[in-house]
Short mmCIF file of C-alpha atoms and ligand atoms in Angstrom, two decimals:
data_model
loop_
_atom_site.label_atom_id
_atom_site.label_comp_id
_atom_site.label_asym_id
_atom_site.label_seq_id
_atom_site.Cartn_x
_atom_site.Cartn_y
_atom_site.Cartn_z
CA MET A 179 2.92 -2.55 37.29
CA ALA A 180 3.86 -2.53 33.62
CA TYR A 181 3.74 -5.83 31.75
CA THR A 182 6.90 -7.81 31.01
CA LEU A 183 6.69 -10.60 28.43
CA TYR A 184 9.21 -13.43 28.31
CA LEU A 185 9.55 -15.14 24.94
CA LYS A 186 9.96 -18.87 24.50
CA LYS A 187 13.55 -19.98 23.95
CA GLY A 188 14.68 -19.26 20.34
CA GLU A 189 11.79 -16.90 19.52
CA GLU A 190 14.00 -13.83 19.97
CA LYS A 191 15.92 -14.25 16.68
CA ARG A 192 13.36 -12.53 14.43
CA ILE A 193 13.09 -9.63 16.88
CA GLN A 194 16.87 -9.30 17.12
CA ALA A 195 17.00 -9.16 13.31
CA GLY A 196 14.81 -6.05 13.45
CA HIS A 197 11.28 -7.42 13.09
CA SER A 198 8.80 -5.77 15.42
CA TRP A 199 5.98 -8.29 15.76
CA VAL A 200 5.72 -10.55 18.81
CA TYR A 201 3.08 -13.25 18.34
CA ALA A 202 1.09 -14.36 21.38
CA ASN A 203 2.06 -17.98 20.79
CA GLU A 204 5.76 -17.09 21.02
CA VAL A 205 5.36 -15.86 24.60
CA GLN A 206 6.34 -18.11 27.53
CA LYS A 207 4.95 -15.98 30.36
CA ILE A 208 3.64 -12.51 31.15
CA GLU A 209 4.31 -10.71 34.43
CA GLY A 210 2.71 -7.53 35.74
CA LYS A 211 -0.74 -6.02 35.41
CA ASP A 212 -1.57 -2.92 33.44
CA ARG A 213 -4.17 -1.60 31.00
CA ASN A 214 -4.56 -3.24 27.60
CA GLY A 215 -2.73 -1.03 25.08
CA SER A 216 -0.07 0.04 27.62
CA LEU A 217 3.67 0.03 26.96
CA ALA A 218 5.07 -3.43 27.72
CA THR A 219 8.64 -4.76 27.90
CA VAL A 220 9.67 -7.83 25.92
CA CYS A 221 12.55 -10.04 27.06
CA THR A 222 14.22 -13.25 25.97
CA PHE A 223 13.33 -16.44 27.87
CA ASP A 224 16.13 -15.68 30.33
CA GLY A 225 15.23 -12.04 30.94
CA LYS A 226 17.47 -10.14 28.47
CA PHE A 227 15.82 -6.91 27.29
CA LEU A 228 14.66 -6.95 23.66
CA GLY A 229 12.46 -3.90 23.41
CA LYS A 230 9.17 -2.23 24.24
CA GLY A 231 5.88 -1.84 22.46
CA TYR A 232 2.15 -1.57 23.04
CA ILE A 233 0.44 -4.74 24.23
CA ASN A 234 -2.90 -5.99 22.94
CA HIS A 235 -4.17 -9.16 24.60
CA LEU A 236 -6.91 -9.42 21.96
CA SER A 237 -4.55 -9.58 18.99
CA LYS A 238 -2.50 -12.51 17.68
CA ILE A 239 0.30 -9.94 17.44
CA ILE A 240 0.47 -9.30 21.16
CA VAL A 241 3.20 -6.60 21.00
CA ARG A 242 4.71 -4.55 18.18
CA ILE A 243 8.14 -3.49 19.39
CA PHE A 244 9.17 0.03 18.45
CA ILE A 245 11.50 1.06 21.26
CA ARG A 246 14.79 -0.81 21.54
CA ASP A 247 16.56 1.21 24.21
CA ASP A 248 15.86 2.67 27.62
CA VAL A 249 13.41 5.42 26.65
CA GLU A 250 9.68 5.95 27.16
CA ASP A 251 6.90 6.50 24.63
CA THR A 252 6.78 10.26 25.17
CA LYS A 253 5.39 12.88 22.80
CA GLU A 254 9.01 13.93 22.15
CA LEU A 255 9.79 10.40 20.95
CA PHE A 256 6.83 10.48 18.55
CA MET A 257 7.84 13.94 17.31
CA GLU A 258 11.38 12.69 16.69
CA ARG A 259 10.21 9.56 14.83
CA LEU A 260 7.68 11.44 12.72
CA LYS A 261 10.20 14.13 11.82
CA LYS A 262 12.76 11.49 10.87
CA ALA A 263 10.20 9.69 8.71
CA ASN A 264 9.22 12.91 6.96
CA ASP A 265 12.82 14.09 6.50
CA SER A 266 13.73 10.81 4.80
CA ARG A 267 11.00 11.47 2.18
CA VAL A 268 11.81 15.15 1.71
CA ARG A 269 15.43 14.17 1.14
CA LEU A 270 14.28 12.00 -1.78
CA GLY A 271 12.48 14.96 -3.32
CA TYR A 272 8.94 14.26 -2.15
CA ASN A 273 7.04 17.44 -1.35
CA ASN A 274 3.42 17.56 -2.43
CA ALA A 275 1.88 14.12 -2.03
CA TYR A 276 3.61 11.19 -0.39
CA ARG A 277 3.54 8.62 2.38
CA VAL A 278 4.98 10.35 5.44
CA CYS A 279 4.95 7.28 7.66
CA PHE A 280 4.76 3.60 6.74
CA GLY A 281 4.36 1.83 10.07
CA GLU A 282 7.06 -0.73 10.83
CA ALA A 283 9.58 0.71 8.36
CA ASP A 284 9.44 4.03 10.20
CA ASP A 285 9.58 2.49 13.68
CA LEU A 286 5.96 3.47 14.28
CA PRO A 287 4.19 0.14 13.76
CA ALA A 288 0.55 0.26 12.65
CA LEU A 289 0.63 3.99 11.92
CA ILE A 290 0.08 5.11 8.33
CA ILE A 291 0.22 8.78 7.37
CA ASP A 292 -0.26 10.03 3.82
CA LYS A 293 0.13 13.66 2.82
CA TYR A 294 -2.07 15.08 0.09
CA ASP A 295 -0.93 18.67 -0.38
CA ASP A 296 -1.98 20.44 2.84
CA VAL A 297 -4.18 17.62 4.14
CA LEU A 298 -3.02 14.53 6.05
CA SER A 299 -4.86 11.21 5.90
CA VAL A 300 -4.12 8.83 8.76
CA GLN A 301 -4.76 5.19 9.73
CA PHE A 302 -4.37 3.85 13.28
CA LEU A 303 -4.17 0.09 12.85
CA SER A 304 -3.41 -1.17 16.37
CA LEU A 305 -4.96 -0.65 19.78
CA GLY A 306 -1.77 1.00 21.05
CA MET A 307 -1.68 3.60 18.28
CA ASP A 308 -5.44 4.11 18.46
CA LYS A 309 -5.19 5.01 22.15
CA ARG A 310 -2.58 7.68 21.32
CA LYS A 311 -4.60 9.24 18.51
CA ASP A 312 -4.89 12.67 20.19
CA MET A 313 -1.19 12.91 20.98
CA ILE A 314 -0.22 11.82 17.44
CA THR A 315 -2.65 14.37 15.97
CA GLU A 316 -1.01 17.10 18.10
CA CYS A 317 2.42 16.06 16.80
CA LEU A 318 1.19 16.21 13.21
CA VAL A 319 -0.29 19.68 13.70
CA GLU A 320 3.00 20.94 15.15
CA LEU A 321 5.13 19.34 12.44
CA PHE A 322 3.05 20.02 9.33
CA HIS A 323 0.66 22.88 10.17
CA PRO A 324 -1.87 21.16 7.89
CA LYS A 325 -5.18 22.59 6.77
CA GLY A 326 -6.83 19.41 8.00
CA ILE A 327 -6.21 15.87 9.24
CA TYR A 328 -8.62 13.08 8.34
CA GLU A 329 -8.78 9.63 9.89
CA ARG A 330 -9.27 6.72 7.48
CA SER A 331 -9.26 3.86 9.97
CA ASP A 332 -12.15 2.28 8.05
CA VAL A 333 -10.20 -0.91 7.40
CA ALA A 334 -11.03 -4.48 8.34
CA VAL A 335 -7.63 -5.26 9.93
CA ARG A 336 -8.73 -3.14 12.89
CA LEU A 337 -11.19 -5.90 13.83
CA LYS A 338 -8.22 -8.18 14.56
CA GLU A 339 -7.19 -5.63 17.19
CA GLY A 340 -10.68 -5.53 18.69
CA LEU A 341 -11.27 -2.09 17.18
CA GLN A 342 -14.16 -0.77 15.10
CA GLU A 343 -13.78 0.76 11.65
CA VAL A 344 -13.92 4.54 11.98
CA LYS A 345 -13.35 7.64 9.89
CA GLY A 346 -13.75 11.38 10.30
CA VAL A 347 -12.08 14.75 10.74
CA LEU A 348 -9.39 14.80 13.47
CA TYR A 349 -8.31 18.38 12.98
CA GLY A 350 -9.10 21.51 10.96
CA GLU A 351 -10.91 21.51 7.69
CA VAL A 352 -10.88 18.72 5.14
CA PRO A 353 -12.25 19.60 1.69
CA ASP A 354 -14.12 17.00 -0.40
CA ARG A 355 -11.34 17.16 -3.00
CA VAL A 356 -7.64 17.84 -2.60
CA ILE A 357 -5.73 18.49 -5.80
CA ILE A 358 -2.29 16.89 -5.78
CA ASN A 359 0.50 17.01 -8.32
CA GLU A 360 1.80 13.63 -9.46
CA ASN A 361 4.64 13.60 -11.95
CA GLY A 362 3.40 16.93 -13.31
CA ILE A 363 -0.28 16.06 -13.66
CA LYS A 364 -3.18 17.08 -11.45
CA ILE A 365 -5.14 14.49 -9.53
CA ALA A 366 -8.23 15.23 -7.44
CA VAL A 367 -8.03 13.06 -4.32
CA ASP A 368 -11.14 12.19 -2.33
CA VAL A 369 -9.56 11.85 1.10
CA LYS A 370 -12.92 11.12 2.75
CA GLY A 371 -14.24 8.50 0.37
CA GLY A 372 -11.46 7.33 -1.98
CA GLN A 373 -9.89 3.91 -1.57
CA LYS A 374 -7.39 3.37 1.29
CA THR A 375 -6.33 6.85 2.48
CA GLY A 376 -7.74 8.45 -0.69
CA TYR A 377 -5.33 7.48 -3.46
CA PHE A 378 -2.70 4.85 -4.30
CA LEU A 379 0.58 6.71 -3.82
CA ASP A 380 2.61 3.50 -3.96
CA GLN A 381 2.61 3.39 -7.80
CA LYS A 382 3.78 6.98 -8.38
CA GLU A 383 7.22 6.11 -9.80
CA ASN A 384 5.80 3.09 -11.64
CA ARG A 385 3.26 5.33 -13.36
CA LEU A 386 6.08 7.55 -14.57
CA CYS A 387 7.94 4.45 -15.72
CA ALA A 388 4.82 3.27 -17.60
CA ARG A 389 4.92 6.39 -19.78
CA LYS A 390 8.02 5.03 -21.56
CA TYR A 391 6.01 2.09 -22.79
CA CYS A 392 2.98 4.06 -23.96
CA LYS A 393 4.47 6.59 -26.43
CA ASP A 394 2.01 7.07 -29.33
CA ALA A 395 0.30 3.83 -28.32
CA THR A 396 -3.31 2.84 -27.78
CA VAL A 397 -3.41 1.91 -24.10
CA LEU A 398 -5.83 -0.15 -22.04
CA ASP A 399 -5.63 0.62 -18.30
CA CYS A 400 -7.45 -2.11 -16.38
CA PHE A 401 -8.54 -1.54 -12.76
CA SER A 402 -7.93 2.18 -13.24
CA ASN A 403 -9.49 3.42 -9.99
CA THR A 404 -9.36 7.25 -10.25
CA GLY A 405 -7.03 7.02 -13.25
CA GLY A 406 -3.51 7.10 -11.82
CA PHE A 407 -1.94 5.18 -14.71
CA SER A 408 -4.35 6.48 -17.37
CA LEU A 409 -3.63 10.13 -16.60
CA ASN A 410 0.13 9.60 -16.42
CA VAL A 411 0.29 7.80 -19.75
CA ALA A 412 -2.24 10.10 -21.45
CA THR A 413 0.61 12.64 -21.58
CA VAL A 414 2.34 10.51 -24.25
CA ALA A 415 -0.17 7.96 -25.59
CA LYS A 416 -2.35 8.23 -28.69
CA GLU A 417 -5.44 7.02 -26.88
CA VAL A 418 -6.14 5.62 -23.42
CA THR A 419 -9.09 3.56 -22.21
CA ALA A 420 -9.54 3.32 -18.43
CA VAL A 421 -11.68 0.46 -17.08
CA ASP A 422 -12.99 0.07 -13.54
CA ILE A 423 -16.01 -1.66 -12.03
CA SER A 424 -16.75 1.22 -9.65
CA PRO A 425 -18.95 4.04 -11.00
CA THR A 426 -17.42 6.53 -8.52
CA ALA A 427 -13.92 5.59 -9.67
CA ILE A 428 -14.95 6.14 -13.29
CA ALA A 429 -16.57 9.49 -12.41
CA SER A 430 -13.23 10.48 -10.84
CA VAL A 431 -11.32 9.46 -13.99
CA ILE A 432 -13.55 11.82 -15.97
CA GLU A 433 -13.14 14.59 -13.39
CA ASN A 434 -9.35 14.17 -13.52
CA LYS A 435 -9.33 14.02 -17.31
CA GLU A 436 -11.12 17.40 -17.42
CA LEU A 437 -8.86 18.83 -14.73
CA ASN A 438 -5.89 18.14 -17.01
CA GLY A 439 -7.62 18.97 -20.29
CA PHE A 440 -6.89 15.57 -21.86
CA THR A 441 -8.89 14.66 -24.96
CA ASN A 442 -7.33 11.25 -25.61
CA LEU A 443 -8.76 9.46 -22.56
CA ASN A 444 -12.03 7.59 -22.22
CA ALA A 445 -13.39 5.81 -19.19
CA VAL A 446 -15.50 2.66 -19.16
CA CYS A 447 -17.37 1.27 -16.16
CA ALA A 448 -17.12 -2.51 -16.54
CA ASN A 449 -15.85 -5.75 -15.05
CA VAL A 450 -12.31 -6.25 -16.37
CA PHE A 451 -12.75 -10.04 -16.52
CA ASP A 452 -15.70 -9.55 -18.93
CA ILE A 453 -14.43 -6.64 -20.99
CA LEU A 454 -11.10 -8.34 -21.76
CA ARG A 455 -13.08 -11.27 -23.18
CA GLU A 456 -15.35 -8.93 -25.15
CA TYR A 457 -12.40 -7.06 -26.66
CA ARG A 458 -10.85 -10.41 -27.61
CA GLU A 459 -14.07 -11.50 -29.35
CA GLN A 460 -14.22 -8.16 -31.17
CA GLY A 461 -10.61 -8.63 -32.34
CA LYS A 462 -9.46 -5.43 -30.59
CA THR A 463 -5.77 -4.97 -29.84
CA PHE A 464 -3.70 -2.44 -27.89
CA GLY A 465 -0.10 -1.26 -27.95
CA THR A 466 0.09 -1.48 -24.15
CA VAL A 467 -2.15 -3.21 -21.61
CA ILE A 468 -1.85 -2.23 -17.94
CA LEU A 469 -3.17 -4.54 -15.20
CA ASP A 470 -3.25 -3.20 -11.65
CA PRO A 471 -5.92 -5.27 -9.86
CA PRO A 472 -6.88 -5.10 -6.19
CA ALA A 473 -5.25 -7.64 -3.83
CA PHE A 474 -6.84 -10.94 -4.89
CA THR A 475 -5.92 -12.49 -1.55
CA LYS A 476 -5.60 -11.24 1.98
CA SER A 477 -4.64 -14.62 3.45
CA VAL A 478 -2.39 -17.62 2.79
CA SER A 479 -5.39 -19.92 2.27
CA GLU A 480 -6.55 -17.99 -0.82
CA ILE A 481 -3.23 -17.96 -2.71
CA LYS A 482 -4.34 -20.61 -5.22
CA ASP A 483 -7.52 -18.72 -6.08
CA ALA A 484 -5.54 -15.51 -6.37
CA ILE A 485 -3.06 -17.08 -8.81
CA ARG A 486 -6.02 -18.34 -10.86
CA GLY A 487 -7.39 -14.78 -10.99
CA TYR A 488 -4.03 -13.30 -11.97
CA THR A 489 -3.52 -15.97 -14.64
CA ASP A 490 -6.95 -15.29 -16.10
CA ILE A 491 -6.43 -11.55 -16.59
CA ASN A 492 -2.80 -11.87 -17.64
CA VAL A 493 -3.62 -14.48 -20.32
CA LEU A 494 -6.44 -12.28 -21.62
CA GLY A 495 -4.28 -9.15 -21.39
CA LEU A 496 -1.40 -10.78 -23.27
CA LYS A 497 -3.74 -11.87 -26.07
CA LEU A 498 -4.79 -8.24 -26.61
CA VAL A 499 -1.25 -6.84 -26.95
CA GLU A 500 -0.07 -6.04 -30.49
CA LYS A 501 3.13 -7.73 -31.62
CA GLY A 502 6.06 -5.83 -30.07
CA GLY A 503 3.78 -4.07 -27.58
CA TYR A 504 3.83 -4.23 -23.79
CA LEU A 505 2.01 -5.83 -20.90
CA ILE A 506 2.47 -3.95 -17.63
CA SER A 507 1.35 -6.23 -14.83
CA SER A 508 1.13 -5.50 -11.13
CA SER A 509 0.13 -7.28 -7.95
CA CYS A 510 -0.38 -5.74 -4.53
CA SER A 511 -1.10 -9.08 -2.80
CA HIS A 512 1.53 -9.55 -0.14
CA TYR A 513 0.84 -13.30 -0.02
CA VAL A 514 1.74 -13.74 -3.70
CA SER A 515 5.54 -13.55 -3.67
CA GLN A 516 7.55 -12.05 -6.51
CA GLN A 517 8.67 -15.55 -7.43
CA ALA A 518 5.11 -16.86 -7.53
CA PHE A 519 4.03 -13.84 -9.57
CA GLU A 520 6.84 -14.38 -12.06
CA LYS A 521 5.89 -18.04 -12.41
CA MET A 522 2.29 -16.99 -13.03
CA LEU A 523 3.49 -14.66 -15.82
CA ILE A 524 5.51 -17.49 -17.40
CA ASP A 525 2.45 -19.77 -17.29
CA SER A 526 0.21 -17.02 -18.67
CA ALA A 527 2.54 -16.43 -21.62
CA ARG A 528 2.55 -20.16 -22.40
CA ILE A 529 -1.24 -20.36 -22.22
CA ALA A 530 -1.66 -17.21 -24.35
CA LYS A 531 0.93 -18.58 -26.81
CA ARG A 532 2.94 -15.37 -26.63
CA ARG A 533 6.69 -15.03 -26.24
CA VAL A 534 7.56 -12.40 -23.67
CA LYS A 535 10.69 -10.53 -22.64
CA CYS A 536 11.01 -8.99 -19.20
CA ILE A 537 12.03 -5.36 -19.65
CA GLU A 538 11.72 -3.95 -16.13
CA ILE A 539 10.79 -5.09 -12.64
CA LYS A 540 9.89 -2.55 -9.99
CA SER A 541 8.37 -2.51 -6.54
CA GLN A 542 6.58 -0.15 -4.17
CA ALA A 543 7.59 3.53 -4.26
CA PRO A 544 10.57 4.72 -2.16
CA ASP A 545 8.21 6.49 0.25
CA HIS A 546 6.77 3.01 1.03
CA PRO A 547 9.96 1.30 2.21
CA TYR A 548 9.83 -2.16 3.75
CA LEU A 549 12.00 -3.83 6.34
CA LEU A 550 14.05 -6.56 4.69
CA CYS A 551 13.66 -8.66 7.83
CA ALA A 552 9.87 -8.19 7.85
CA GLU A 553 8.70 -9.51 4.51
CA GLU A 554 5.10 -8.84 5.58
CA THR A 555 5.72 -5.18 4.79
CA SER A 556 6.68 -5.87 1.14
CA TYR A 557 3.74 -6.27 -1.19
CA LEU A 558 3.95 -4.55 -4.57
CA LYS A 559 5.18 -6.25 -7.75
CA PHE A 560 5.41 -4.40 -11.07
CA PHE A 561 6.58 -6.12 -14.26
CA VAL A 562 6.97 -4.66 -17.74
CA LEU A 563 6.92 -7.35 -20.43
CA GLN A 564 7.44 -6.93 -24.16
CA VAL A 565 5.18 -9.26 -26.08
CA ASP A 566 5.96 -10.95 -29.42
N1 LIG B 721 -4.61 1.32 -10.84
C1 LIG B 721 -5.14 2.10 -9.75
C2 LIG B 721 -5.36 1.32 -8.49
C3 LIG B 721 -6.20 0.10 -8.64
S1 LIG B 721 -7.01 -0.38 -7.20
C4 LIG B 721 -4.24 3.31 -9.52
O1 LIG B 721 -3.19 3.43 -10.16
O2 LIG B 721 -4.59 4.14 -8.69
C5 LIG B 721 -8.06 -1.61 -7.79
C6 LIG B 721 -9.27 -1.12 -8.54
O3 LIG B 721 -9.88 -2.26 -9.15
C7 LIG B 721 -10.37 -0.48 -7.71
O4 LIG B 721 -10.63 0.81 -8.20
C8 LIG B 721 -11.59 -1.37 -7.90
O5 LIG B 721 -12.81 -0.64 -8.04
C9 LIG B 721 -11.27 -2.07 -9.20
N2 LIG B 721 -11.87 -3.40 -9.42
C10 LIG B 721 -11.97 -4.42 -8.56
N3 LIG B 721 -12.49 -5.52 -9.17
C11 LIG B 721 -12.70 -5.16 -10.48
C12 LIG B 721 -13.20 -5.84 -11.61
N4 LIG B 721 -13.56 -7.13 -11.55
N5 LIG B 721 -13.27 -5.17 -12.77
C13 LIG B 721 -12.89 -3.86 -12.85
N6 LIG B 721 -12.42 -3.17 -11.80
C14 LIG B 721 -12.32 -3.80 -10.63
#
């Protein structure tokens, strides 16, 4: 008999607002007996239907609701949801490389699908989705007719679901490099080995925005990874220096530079924290400094340390900007709120003794929408500051 979960009194409000996560400690009682990962029904304390989702007794998030009416989790339902998710991107003009499905926001919690030209890169981040891997792969083949589908479930969050990190080909043929078109430039994506699902699609529009602030400028792109920002701004800048600590990332920057025939881009393999200090000692300055570090915190307990890290690089970055130039500063740490990030920028400007104006604030790309009622799904901050 399928599981039915009854929430504690008052715990239904977040779910009724549209949030999908049911925490184990919000549950009053569970009736029924089924397999772990099966479709379970969630009710209020007094038995009113709230929705259905896959149960995982091993996870703190015991159910992620994704069905709110009287339907089953059939292949047709998945086809419908996936098609709707894709249509909403195509409608915005996305065609070559984009996030097809962003979990909760597309009513398919814990399922991430990125499209890189004719290859799909997928993450199954919950037990429920993992168990339906074959069916979801079939849906994707029918909907996209891709050349290949690759699984990039090599992420630590899977451990919280009692799952191992895995990756590999799910369907067809997956080449070592897929060339995508981003804002008119070519980028070679390593779907099998690149970070996350291969590339950071969430900054696409922000990279285009960054071009405005790099015209004829000398630009320093810190934490460049494969060169997303560097390549975008190399179309307008005088000279761009990309810095990343990973030798493979730097090799990709060079590969991408050659792919586009740029001659004004150089790539340096170094620790940003050190190189910013070295440039300062050498008296180097730049028209625009871009900071796009990895998430400095993946939990609430590390927020203080993360702010310290952000302050350090932002102070150093600000000191290197020429008068009237720009600091473009990003954070992808969900746990550092936009407010906290803004406060950090104010503190950094004071410490660096620079007066700054906020020119633009942006967020994650429109193909990475987040549910307003589920702030956990919002993570990207992007500030453009003019520095005096
Ligand atoms: N700006 C990139 C994404 C950055 S992801 C883009 O637009 O695609 C974060 C990058 O920071 C990773 O490539 C990682 O290798 C690099 N990194 C992490 N710590 C670093 C450090 N201390 N110094 C330099 N690079 C670092």
